[in-house]
Amino acid sequence: MAVDDKDESTAQRIAVVFGGGAGLGALQVGQLRALAEHGIRPDLVTGTSSGAVNALLYASDPTLEGIARIEKLWMSVGRKDLFRIRPHRVVTGLLGSSTALASGTRLRRLLEAAASVERLEHTQIPLGITATNSLTRTPTLMQTGSAIEIVLASAAVPGLFPPVEIDGIPYIDGGLSSDPPLGAAVQMGATTAYVLPVGWPMREPVRGNAAMRIADAVDWLCWRLAEVELARWSSACDVHLLPSPSTRSVAPFDLRHTRGLIESAYSLSMEWFANECPAPGAAVASEAQVPIADVSLPRSLRRSDWRRHWPRKAVN
């Protein structure tokens, strides 16, 4: 969004924030298409976990044609294109010294074929990717460095993919510490954020056997953490949470439902724009950059250990 002659300290800065969602992140393509068709072009983009993949591709080409290419990519991949779990890796992972069930090689090849930039700072729109420092278990915002390495680090689900070492520090899935990466967007100067969730907010009651109830408990925990992130940053940024279709009946890495998820997300988002979302450029009450220590939280959510600045990482 053009700043024109406005003071950059007060100008509206729009962010698109990509949450994580494993193999179900394809539905963010439908949300993106709705944003683009409503003329929303952000000033910055943040992403984490599988959302980091979409964020990189979108920030590199934030047009309808670029979104169509992201959709084509999702439609062309299956689970084995992302990873293949071999029996010997399962054995060494459960009984031996292996730290992951898959190598990450297939995801790397996919990114190398799809990405149009080599470095994060070369995207058309400023991009921030969050990954989790596995030593300190805190989020790190990365804005420069090897695009492939950083996205692989952000998407390194513990136990599934090995940690990605950057400058001697092992990084893992960014969704563990910052999902959605709304705080990263605020740190980059966002005053308005369109958050693209995958499968939440959760509304329908759980059904099914014990395994499904365990999975539901994990989903519920993730959504509660997302609620905390939204509440934490809502006074620092005007937040718009786009709708997501339910993913409760789809396994996280089941890519057979990609087309339906994309179309459902698009339809829900178009309806949301028509009925609920304020027009782009609406007045924003928050400052552009508010330090974590100054963010006002509901009393029930205030915790001193949340009030610290995000580490920033420059990767060579």
PDB file of N, CA and C in Angstrom, residues 8-102:
ATOM      1  N   GLU A   8       6.075   8.309   7.869  1.00  0.00           N
ATOM      2  CA  GLU A   8       6.111   6.857   7.983  1.00  0.00           C
ATOM      3  C   GLU A   8       5.762   6.386   9.384  1.00  0.00           C
ATOM      4  N   SER A   9       5.956   7.271  10.404  1.00  0.00           N
ATOM      5  CA  SER A   9       5.650   6.872  11.771  1.00  0.00           C
ATOM      6  C   SER A   9       4.154   6.797  12.032  1.00  0.00           C
ATOM      7  N   THR A  10       3.332   7.468  11.177  1.00  0.00           N
ATOM      8  CA  THR A  10       1.892   7.470  11.387  1.00  0.00           C
ATOM      9  C   THR A  10       1.134   6.826  10.240  1.00  0.00           C
ATOM     10  N   ALA A  11       1.804   6.546   9.133  1.00  0.00           N
ATOM     11  CA  ALA A  11       1.126   5.989   7.968  1.00  0.00           C
ATOM     12  C   ALA A  11       0.637   4.579   8.260  1.00  0.00           C
ATOM     13  N   GLN A  12      -0.487   4.246   7.648  1.00  0.00           N
ATOM     14  CA  GLN A  12      -1.015   2.892   7.787  1.00  0.00           C
ATOM     15  C   GLN A  12      -0.121   1.912   7.055  1.00  0.00           C
ATOM     16  N   ARG A  13       0.209   0.816   7.710  1.00  0.00           N
ATOM     17  CA  ARG A  13       1.012  -0.236   7.096  1.00  0.00           C
ATOM     18  C   ARG A  13       0.274  -1.558   7.269  1.00  0.00           C
ATOM     19  N   ILE A  14      -0.069  -2.158   6.143  1.00  0.00           N
ATOM     20  CA  ILE A  14      -0.867  -3.379   6.136  1.00  0.00           C
ATOM     21  C   ILE A  14       0.034  -4.601   6.052  1.00  0.00           C
ATOM     22  N   ALA A  15      -0.284  -5.595   6.877  1.00  0.00           N
ATOM     23  CA  ALA A  15       0.450  -6.861   6.860  1.00  0.00           C
ATOM     24  C   ALA A  15      -0.504  -8.001   6.553  1.00  0.00           C
ATOM     25  N   VAL A  16      -0.004  -9.001   5.849  1.00  0.00           N
ATOM     26  CA  VAL A  16      -0.692 -10.286   5.731  1.00  0.00           C
ATOM     27  C   VAL A  16       0.105 -11.282   6.549  1.00  0.00           C
ATOM     28  N   VAL A  17      -0.584 -11.970   7.466  1.00  0.00           N
ATOM     29  CA  VAL A  17       0.064 -12.839   8.444  1.00  0.00           C
ATOM     30  C   VAL A  17      -0.366 -14.278   8.187  1.00  0.00           C
ATOM     31  N   PHE A  18       0.592 -15.131   7.850  1.00  0.00           N
ATOM     32  CA  PHE A  18       0.319 -16.531   7.532  1.00  0.00           C
ATOM     33  C   PHE A  18       0.586 -17.410   8.753  1.00  0.00           C
ATOM     34  N   GLY A  19      -0.468 -18.010   9.306  1.00  0.00           N
ATOM     35  CA  GLY A  19      -0.285 -18.960  10.385  1.00  0.00           C
ATOM     36  C   GLY A  19       0.148 -20.310   9.853  1.00  0.00           C
ATOM     37  N   GLY A  20       0.516 -21.209  10.757  1.00  0.00           N
ATOM     38  CA  GLY A  20       0.918 -22.553  10.361  1.00  0.00           C
ATOM     39  C   GLY A  20      -0.278 -23.450  10.139  1.00  0.00           C
ATOM     40  N   GLY A  21      -0.048 -24.597   9.505  1.00  0.00           N
ATOM     41  CA  GLY A  21      -1.156 -25.503   9.241  1.00  0.00           C
ATOM     42  C   GLY A  21      -0.744 -26.807   8.604  1.00  0.00           C
ATOM     43  N   ALA A  22       0.564 -27.114   8.639  1.00  0.00           N
ATOM     44  CA  ALA A  22       1.073 -28.353   8.035  1.00  0.00           C
ATOM     45  C   ALA A  22       0.622 -28.442   6.577  1.00  0.00           C
ATOM     46  N   GLY A  23       0.168 -29.625   6.155  1.00  0.00           N
ATOM     47  CA  GLY A  23      -0.228 -29.806   4.768  1.00  0.00           C
ATOM     48  C   GLY A  23      -1.559 -29.185   4.418  1.00  0.00           C
ATOM     49  N   LEU A  24      -2.231 -28.592   5.407  1.00  0.00           N
ATOM     50  CA  LEU A  24      -3.521 -27.960   5.154  1.00  0.00           C
ATOM     51  C   LEU A  24      -3.384 -26.476   4.832  1.00  0.00           C
ATOM     52  N   GLY A  25      -2.127 -25.995   4.797  1.00  0.00           N
ATOM     53  CA  GLY A  25      -1.888 -24.583   4.509  1.00  0.00           C
ATOM     54  C   GLY A  25      -2.326 -24.159   3.123  1.00  0.00           C
ATOM     55  N   ALA A  26      -2.683 -25.129   2.277  1.00  0.00           N
ATOM     56  CA  ALA A  26      -3.185 -24.785   0.943  1.00  0.00           C
ATOM     57  C   ALA A  26      -4.403 -23.886   1.009  1.00  0.00           C
ATOM     58  N   LEU A  27      -5.213 -24.014   2.050  1.00  0.00           N
ATOM     59  CA  LEU A  27      -6.441 -23.216   2.103  1.00  0.00           C
ATOM     60  C   LEU A  27      -6.143 -21.722   2.159  1.00  0.00           C
ATOM     61  N   GLN A  28      -4.930 -21.341   2.578  1.00  0.00           N
ATOM     62  CA  GLN A  28      -4.571 -19.924   2.594  1.00  0.00           C
ATOM     63  C   GLN A  28      -4.562 -19.324   1.195  1.00  0.00           C
ATOM     64  N   VAL A  29      -4.455 -20.159   0.174  1.00  0.00           N
ATOM     65  CA  VAL A  29      -4.525 -19.666  -1.209  1.00  0.00           C
ATOM     66  C   VAL A  29      -5.899 -19.058  -1.463  1.00  0.00           C
ATOM     67  N   GLY A  30      -6.965 -19.699  -0.975  1.00  0.00           N
ATOM     68  CA  GLY A  30      -8.300 -19.159  -1.147  1.00  0.00           C
ATOM     69  C   GLY A  30      -8.475 -17.837  -0.424  1.00  0.00           C
ATOM     70  N   GLN A  31      -7.933 -17.742   0.789  1.00  0.00           N
ATOM     71  CA  GLN A  31      -7.996 -16.487   1.536  1.00  0.00           C
ATOM     72  C   GLN A  31      -7.215 -15.390   0.811  1.00  0.00           C
ATOM     73  N   LEU A  32      -6.051 -15.743   0.286  1.00  0.00           N
ATOM     74  CA  LEU A  32      -5.233 -14.783  -0.462  1.00  0.00           C
ATOM     75  C   LEU A  32      -5.958 -14.255  -1.694  1.00  0.00           C
ATOM     76  N   ARG A  33      -6.593 -15.166  -2.406  1.00  0.00           N
ATOM     77  CA  ARG A  33      -7.309 -14.763  -3.621  1.00  0.00           C
ATOM     78  C   ARG A  33      -8.391 -13.742  -3.287  1.00  0.00           C
ATOM     79  N   ALA A  34      -9.099 -13.960  -2.189  1.00  0.00           N
ATOM     80  CA  ALA A  34     -10.135 -13.011  -1.777  1.00  0.00           C
ATOM     81  C   ALA A  34      -9.522 -11.661  -1.409  1.00  0.00           C
ATOM     82  N   LEU A  35      -8.394 -11.668  -0.711  1.00  0.00           N
ATOM     83  CA  LEU A  35      -7.718 -10.410  -0.385  1.00  0.00           C
ATOM     84  C   LEU A  35      -7.340  -9.652  -1.652  1.00  0.00           C
ATOM     85  N   ALA A  36      -6.741 -10.362  -2.599  1.00  0.00           N
ATOM     86  CA  ALA A  36      -6.288  -9.716  -3.831  1.00  0.00           C
ATOM     87  C   ALA A  36      -7.461  -9.156  -4.629  1.00  0.00           C
ATOM     88  N   GLU A  37      -8.549  -9.897  -4.683  1.00  0.00           N
ATOM     89  CA  GLU A  37      -9.710  -9.442  -5.450  1.00  0.00           C
ATOM     90  C   GLU A  37     -10.379  -8.237  -4.809  1.00  0.00           C
ATOM     91  N   HIS A  38     -10.094  -7.994  -3.534  1.00  0.00           N
ATOM     92  CA  HIS A  38     -10.609  -6.803  -2.870  1.00  0.00           C
ATOM     93  C   HIS A  38      -9.577  -5.678  -2.838  1.00  0.00           C
ATOM     94  N   GLY A  39      -8.530  -5.821  -3.646  1.00  0.00           N
ATOM     95  CA  GLY A  39      -7.564  -4.742  -3.810  1.00  0.00           C
ATOM     96  C   GLY A  39      -6.604  -4.558  -2.657  1.00  0.00           C
ATOM     97  N   ILE A  40      -6.445  -5.559  -1.814  1.00  0.00           N
ATOM     98  CA  ILE A  40      -5.555  -5.433  -0.657  1.00  0.00           C
ATOM     99  C   ILE A  40      -4.176  -5.966  -1.024  1.00  0.00           C
ATOM    100  N   ARG A  41      -3.227  -5.062  -1.095  1.00  0.00           N
ATOM    101  CA  ARG A  41      -1.820  -5.419  -1.320  1.00  0.00           C
ATOM    102  C   ARG A  41      -1.041  -4.936  -0.104  1.00  0.00           C
ATOM    103  N   PRO A  42      -0.453  -5.843   0.647  1.00  0.00           N
ATOM    104  CA  PRO A  42       0.170  -5.461   1.915  1.00  0.00           C
ATOM    105  C   PRO A  42       1.496  -4.738   1.736  1.00  0.00           C
ATOM    106  N   ASP A  43       1.911  -4.077   2.812  1.00  0.00           N
ATOM    107  CA  ASP A  43       3.221  -3.450   2.863  1.00  0.00           C
ATOM    108  C   ASP A  43       4.282  -4.410   3.382  1.00  0.00           C
ATOM    109  N   LEU A  44       3.836  -5.465   4.063  1.00  0.00           N
ATOM    110  CA  LEU A  44       4.762  -6.454   4.594  1.00  0.00           C
ATOM    111  C   LEU A  44       4.019  -7.765   4.815  1.00  0.00           C
ATOM    112  N   VAL A  45       4.785  -8.838   4.904  1.00  0.00           N
ATOM    113  CA  VAL A  45       4.228 -10.186   5.047  1.00  0.00           C
ATOM    114  C   VAL A  45       5.021 -10.918   6.116  1.00  0.00           C
ATOM    115  N   THR A  46       4.324 -11.690   6.962  1.00  0.00           N
ATOM    116  CA  THR A  46       5.006 -12.576   7.901  1.00  0.00           C
ATOM    117  C   THR A  46       4.411 -13.971   7.780  1.00  0.00           C
ATOM    118  N   GLY A  47       5.230 -14.969   8.097  1.00  0.00           N
ATOM    119  CA  GLY A  47       4.754 -16.344   8.024  1.00  0.00           C
ATOM    120  C   GLY A  47       5.518 -17.238   8.975  1.00  0.00           C
ATOM    121  N   THR A  48       4.896 -18.343   9.345  1.00  0.00           N
ATOM    122  CA  THR A  48       5.546 -19.315  10.210  1.00  0.00           C
ATOM    123  C   THR A  48       5.103 -20.717   9.831  1.00  0.00           C
ATOM    124  N   SER A  49       5.958 -21.693  10.092  1.00  0.00           N
ATOM    125  CA  SER A  49       5.683 -23.103   9.826  1.00  0.00           C
ATOM    126  C   SER A  49       5.322 -23.281   8.346  1.00  0.00           C
ATOM    127  N   SER A  50       4.258 -24.024   8.037  1.00  0.00           N
ATOM    128  CA  SER A  50       3.890 -24.169   6.625  1.00  0.00           C
ATOM    129  C   SER A  50       3.470 -22.836   6.019  1.00  0.00           C
ATOM    130  N   GLY A  51       2.997 -21.921   6.854  1.00  0.00           N
ATOM    131  CA  GLY A  51       2.653 -20.592   6.365  1.00  0.00           C
ATOM    132  C   GLY A  51       3.861 -19.825   5.865  1.00  0.00           C
ATOM    133  N   ALA A  52       5.060 -20.230   6.304  1.00  0.00           N
ATOM    134  CA  ALA A  52       6.274 -19.583   5.809  1.00  0.00           C
ATOM    135  C   ALA A  52       6.480 -19.870   4.329  1.00  0.00           C
ATOM    136  N   VAL A  53       6.071 -21.055   3.882  1.00  0.00           N
ATOM    137  CA  VAL A  53       6.180 -21.406   2.459  1.00  0.00           C
ATOM    138  C   VAL A  53       5.292 -20.471   1.645  1.00  0.00           C
ATOM    139  N   ASN A  54       4.022 -20.359   2.047  1.00  0.00           N
ATOM    140  CA  ASN A  54       3.101 -19.472   1.335  1.00  0.00           C
ATOM    141  C   ASN A  54       3.565 -18.025   1.401  1.00  0.00           C
ATOM    142  N   ALA A  55       4.081 -17.610   2.560  1.00  0.00           N
ATOM    143  CA  ALA A  55       4.526 -16.228   2.725  1.00  0.00           C
ATOM    144  C   ALA A  55       5.675 -15.901   1.771  1.00  0.00           C
ATOM    145  N   LEU A  56       6.629 -16.814   1.642  1.00  0.00           N
ATOM    146  CA  LEU A  56       7.756 -16.586   0.741  1.00  0.00           C
ATOM    147  C   LEU A  56       7.293 -16.456  -0.702  1.00  0.00           C
ATOM    148  N   LEU A  57       6.447 -17.369  -1.137  1.00  0.00           N
ATOM    149  CA  LEU A  57       5.998 -17.351  -2.527  1.00  0.00           C
ATOM    150  C   LEU A  57       5.127 -16.130  -2.812  1.00  0.00           C
ATOM    151  N   TYR A  58       4.273 -15.760  -1.863  1.00  0.00           N
ATOM    152  CA  TYR A  58       3.396 -14.612  -2.063  1.00  0.00           C
ATOM    153  C   TYR A  58       4.187 -13.306  -2.047  1.00  0.00           C
ATOM    154  N   ALA A  59       5.099 -13.147  -1.097  1.00  0.00           N
ATOM    155  CA  ALA A  59       5.887 -11.910  -1.025  1.00  0.00           C
ATOM    156  C   ALA A  59       6.765 -11.731  -2.255  1.00  0.00           C
ATOM    157  N   SER A  60       7.110 -12.846  -2.906  1.00  0.00           N
ATOM    158  CA  SER A  60       7.936 -12.776  -4.114  1.00  0.00           C
ATOM    159  C   SER A  60       7.134 -12.323  -5.328  1.00  0.00           C
ATOM    160  N   ASP A  61       5.821 -12.594  -5.329  1.00  0.00           N
ATOM    161  CA  ASP A  61       4.955 -12.206  -6.451  1.00  0.00           C
ATOM    162  C   ASP A  61       3.535 -12.017  -5.931  1.00  0.00           C
ATOM    163  N   PRO A  62       3.225 -10.843  -5.352  1.00  0.00           N
ATOM    164  CA  PRO A  62       1.933 -10.609  -4.702  1.00  0.00           C
ATOM    165  C   PRO A  62       0.822 -10.206  -5.672  1.00  0.00           C
ATOM    166  N   THR A  63       0.709 -10.906  -6.790  1.00  0.00           N
ATOM    167  CA  THR A  63      -0.314 -10.618  -7.788  1.00  0.00           C
ATOM    168  C   THR A  63      -1.266 -11.809  -7.882  1.00  0.00           C
ATOM    169  N   LEU A  64      -2.378 -11.604  -8.593  1.00  0.00           N
ATOM    170  CA  LEU A  64      -3.294 -12.721  -8.813  1.00  0.00           C
ATOM    171  C   LEU A  64      -2.606 -13.848  -9.580  1.00  0.00           C
ATOM    172  N   GLU A  65      -1.715 -13.463 -10.489  1.00  0.00           N
ATOM    173  CA  GLU A  65      -0.977 -14.488 -11.232  1.00  0.00           C
ATOM    174  C   GLU A  65      -0.041 -15.254 -10.299  1.00  0.00           C
ATOM    175  N   GLY A  66       0.587 -14.542  -9.396  1.00  0.00           N
ATOM    176  CA  GLY A  66       1.448 -15.205  -8.429  1.00  0.00           C
ATOM    177  C   GLY A  66       0.673 -16.132  -7.512  1.00  0.00           C
ATOM    178  N   ILE A  67      -0.514 -15.700  -7.084  1.00  0.00           N
ATOM    179  CA  ILE A  67      -1.361 -16.545  -6.237  1.00  0.00           C
ATOM    180  C   ILE A  67      -1.792 -17.790  -7.004  1.00  0.00           C
ATOM    181  N   ALA A  68      -2.070 -17.617  -8.288  1.00  0.00           N
ATOM    182  CA  ALA A  68      -2.448 -18.763  -9.115  1.00  0.00           C
ATOM    183  C   ALA A  68      -1.309 -19.776  -9.192  1.00  0.00           C
ATOM    184  N   ARG A  69      -0.070 -19.286  -9.209  1.00  0.00           N
ATOM    185  CA  ARG A  69       1.074 -20.208  -9.233  1.00  0.00           C
ATOM    186  C   ARG A  69       1.215 -20.957  -7.910  1.00  0.00           C
ATOM    187  N   ILE A  70       0.926 -20.277  -6.797  1.00  0.00           N
ATOM    188  CA  ILE A  70       0.956 -20.964  -5.498  1.00  0.00           C
ATOM    189  C   ILE A  70      -0.112 -22.052  -5.469  1.00  0.00           C
ATOM    190  N   GLU A  71      -1.291 -21.727  -5.990  1.00  0.00           N
ATOM    191  CA  GLU A  71      -2.367 -22.722  -6.042  1.00  0.00           C
ATOM    192  C   GLU A  71      -1.967 -23.920  -6.895  1.00  0.00           C
ATOM    193  N   LYS A  72      -1.356 -23.642  -8.045  1.00  0.00           N
ATOM    194  CA  LYS A  72      -0.923 -24.728  -8.933  1.00  0.00           C
ATOM    195  C   LYS A  72       0.086 -25.623  -8.237  1.00  0.00           C
ATOM    196  N   LEU A  73       0.968 -25.005  -7.451  1.00  0.00           N
ATOM    197  CA  LEU A  73       1.961 -25.792  -6.715  1.00  0.00           C
ATOM    198  C   LEU A  73       1.277 -26.717  -5.717  1.00  0.00           C
ATOM    199  N   TRP A  74       0.363 -26.171  -4.921  1.00  0.00           N
ATOM    200  CA  TRP A  74      -0.337 -26.999  -3.931  1.00  0.00           C
ATOM    201  C   TRP A  74      -1.132 -28.113  -4.597  1.00  0.00           C
ATOM    202  N   MET A  75      -1.737 -27.818  -5.736  1.00  0.00           N
ATOM    203  CA  MET A  75      -2.534 -28.827  -6.420  1.00  0.00           C
ATOM    204  C   MET A  75      -1.672 -29.935  -7.015  1.00  0.00           C
ATOM    205  N   SER A  76      -0.393 -29.665  -7.203  1.00  0.00           N
ATOM    206  CA  SER A  76       0.464 -30.634  -7.875  1.00  0.00           C
ATOM    207  C   SER A  76       1.219 -31.553  -6.908  1.00  0.00           C
ATOM    208  N   VAL A  77       1.183 -31.251  -5.605  1.00  0.00           N
ATOM    209  CA  VAL A  77       1.998 -32.028  -4.673  1.00  0.00           C
ATOM    210  C   VAL A  77       1.141 -33.016  -3.883  1.00  0.00           C
ATOM    211  N   GLY A  78       1.754 -34.117  -3.542  1.00  0.00           N
ATOM    212  CA  GLY A  78       1.165 -35.098  -2.641  1.00  0.00           C
ATOM    213  C   GLY A  78       2.051 -35.239  -1.419  1.00  0.00           C
ATOM    214  N   ARG A  79       1.630 -36.059  -0.472  1.00  0.00           N
ATOM    215  CA  ARG A  79       2.392 -36.203   0.758  1.00  0.00           C
ATOM    216  C   ARG A  79       3.826 -36.623   0.483  1.00  0.00           C
ATOM    217  N   LYS A  80       4.028 -37.549  -0.466  1.00  0.00           N
ATOM    218  CA  LYS A  80       5.379 -38.048  -0.741  1.00  0.00           C
ATOM    219  C   LYS A  80       6.256 -37.005  -1.416  1.00  0.00           C
ATOM    220  N   ASP A  81       5.636 -35.930  -1.940  1.00  0.00           N
ATOM    221  CA  ASP A  81       6.439 -34.844  -2.495  1.00  0.00           C
ATOM    222  C   ASP A  81       7.012 -33.962  -1.392  1.00  0.00           C
ATOM    223  N   LEU A  82       6.410 -34.020  -0.206  1.00  0.00           N
ATOM    224  CA  LEU A  82       6.887 -33.237   0.927  1.00  0.00           C
ATOM    225  C   LEU A  82       7.846 -34.033   1.797  1.00  0.00           C
ATOM    226  N   PHE A  83       7.525 -35.280   2.025  1.00  0.00           N
ATOM    227  CA  PHE A  83       8.413 -36.132   2.807  1.00  0.00           C
ATOM    228  C   PHE A  83       8.029 -37.590   2.585  1.00  0.00           C
ATOM    229  N   ARG A  84       8.989 -38.444   2.797  1.00  0.00           N
ATOM    230  CA  ARG A  84       8.739 -39.880   2.742  1.00  0.00           C
ATOM    231  C   ARG A  84       9.331 -40.511   3.998  1.00  0.00           C
ATOM    232  N   ILE A  85       8.485 -41.201   4.727  1.00  0.00           N
ATOM    233  CA  ILE A  85       8.941 -41.847   5.953  1.00  0.00           C
ATOM    234  C   ILE A  85       9.273 -43.297   5.640  1.00  0.00           C
ATOM    235  N   ARG A  86      10.533 -43.649   5.813  1.00  0.00           N
ATOM    236  CA  ARG A  86      10.984 -45.014   5.547  1.00  0.00           C
ATOM    237  C   ARG A  86      11.046 -45.809   6.849  1.00  0.00           C
ATOM    238  N   PRO A  87      10.786 -47.120   6.772  1.00  0.00           N
ATOM    239  CA  PRO A  87      10.746 -47.947   7.993  1.00  0.00           C
ATOM    240  C   PRO A  87      12.004 -47.841   8.847  1.00  0.00           C
ATOM    241  N   HIS A  88      13.176 -47.793   8.207  1.00  0.00           N
ATOM    242  CA  HIS A  88      14.399 -47.752   9.012  1.00  0.00           C
ATOM    243  C   HIS A  88      14.516 -46.453   9.794  1.00  0.00           C
ATOM    244  N   ARG A  89      13.946 -45.342   9.239  1.00  0.00           N
ATOM    245  CA  ARG A  89      13.979 -44.075   9.966  1.00  0.00           C
ATOM    246  C   ARG A  89      13.030 -44.108  11.149  1.00  0.00           C
ATOM    247  N   VAL A  90      11.912 -44.805  10.992  1.00  0.00           N
ATOM    248  CA  VAL A  90      10.992 -44.953  12.120  1.00  0.00           C
ATOM    249  C   VAL A  90      11.675 -45.724  13.247  1.00  0.00           C
ATOM    250  N   VAL A  91      12.359 -46.805  12.899  1.00  0.00           N
ATOM    251  CA  VAL A  91      13.043 -47.625  13.907  1.00  0.00           C
ATOM    252  C   VAL A  91      14.129 -46.815  14.610  1.00  0.00           C
ATOM    253  N   THR A  92      14.972 -46.123  13.819  1.00  0.00           N
ATOM    254  CA  THR A  92      16.048 -45.353  14.443  1.00  0.00           C
ATOM    255  C   THR A  92      15.517 -44.136  15.195  1.00  0.00           C
ATOM    256  N   GLY A  93      14.354 -43.626  14.744  1.00  0.00           N
ATOM    257  CA  GLY A  93      13.761 -42.500  15.435  1.00  0.00           C
ATOM    258  C   GLY A  93      13.173 -42.885  16.779  1.00  0.00           C
ATOM    259  N   LEU A  94      12.578 -44.081  16.842  1.00  0.00           N
ATOM    260  CA  LEU A  94      11.936 -44.521  18.081  1.00  0.00           C
ATOM    261  C   LEU A  94      12.904 -45.241  19.016  1.00  0.00           C
ATOM    262  N   LEU A  95      13.856 -45.959  18.432  1.00  0.00           N
ATOM    263  CA  LEU A  95      14.732 -46.782  19.266  1.00  0.00           C
ATOM    264  C   LEU A  95      16.198 -46.368  19.209  1.00  0.00           C
ATOM    265  N   GLY A  96      16.551 -45.558  18.239  1.00  0.00           N
ATOM    266  CA  GLY A  96      17.947 -45.187  18.064  1.00  0.00           C
ATOM    267  C   GLY A  96      18.194 -43.720  18.331  1.00  0.00           C
ATOM    268  N   SER A  97      19.150 -43.165  17.581  1.00  0.00           N
ATOM    269  CA  SER A  97      19.594 -41.790  17.827  1.00  0.00           C
ATOM    270  C   SER A  97      19.055 -40.779  16.829  1.00  0.00           C
ATOM    271  N   SER A  98      18.264 -41.233  15.851  1.00  0.00           N
ATOM    272  CA  SER A  98      17.740 -40.305  14.854  1.00  0.00           C
ATOM    273  C   SER A  98      16.768 -39.319  15.491  1.00  0.00           C
ATOM    274  N   THR A  99      16.847 -38.054  15.074  1.00  0.00           N
ATOM    275  CA  THR A  99      15.982 -37.012  15.638  1.00  0.00           C
ATOM    276  C   THR A  99      14.743 -36.736  14.805  1.00  0.00           C
ATOM    277  N   ALA A 100      14.628 -37.385  13.639  1.00  0.00           N
ATOM    278  CA  ALA A 100      13.502 -37.087  12.756  1.00  0.00           C
ATOM    279  C   ALA A 100      13.123 -38.308  11.935  1.00  0.00           C
ATOM    280  N   LEU A 101      11.842 -38.372  11.563  1.00  0.00           N
ATOM    281  CA  LEU A 101      11.339 -39.467  10.749  1.00  0.00           C
ATOM    282  C   LEU A 101      11.562 -39.236   9.260  1.00  0.00           C
ATOM    283  N   ALA A 102      11.779 -37.985   8.869  1.00  0.00           N
ATOM    284  CA  ALA A 102      12.026 -37.649   7.462  1.00  0.00           C
ATOM    285  C   ALA A 102      13.224 -36.719   7.393  1.00  0.00           C
TER     286      ALA A 102
END
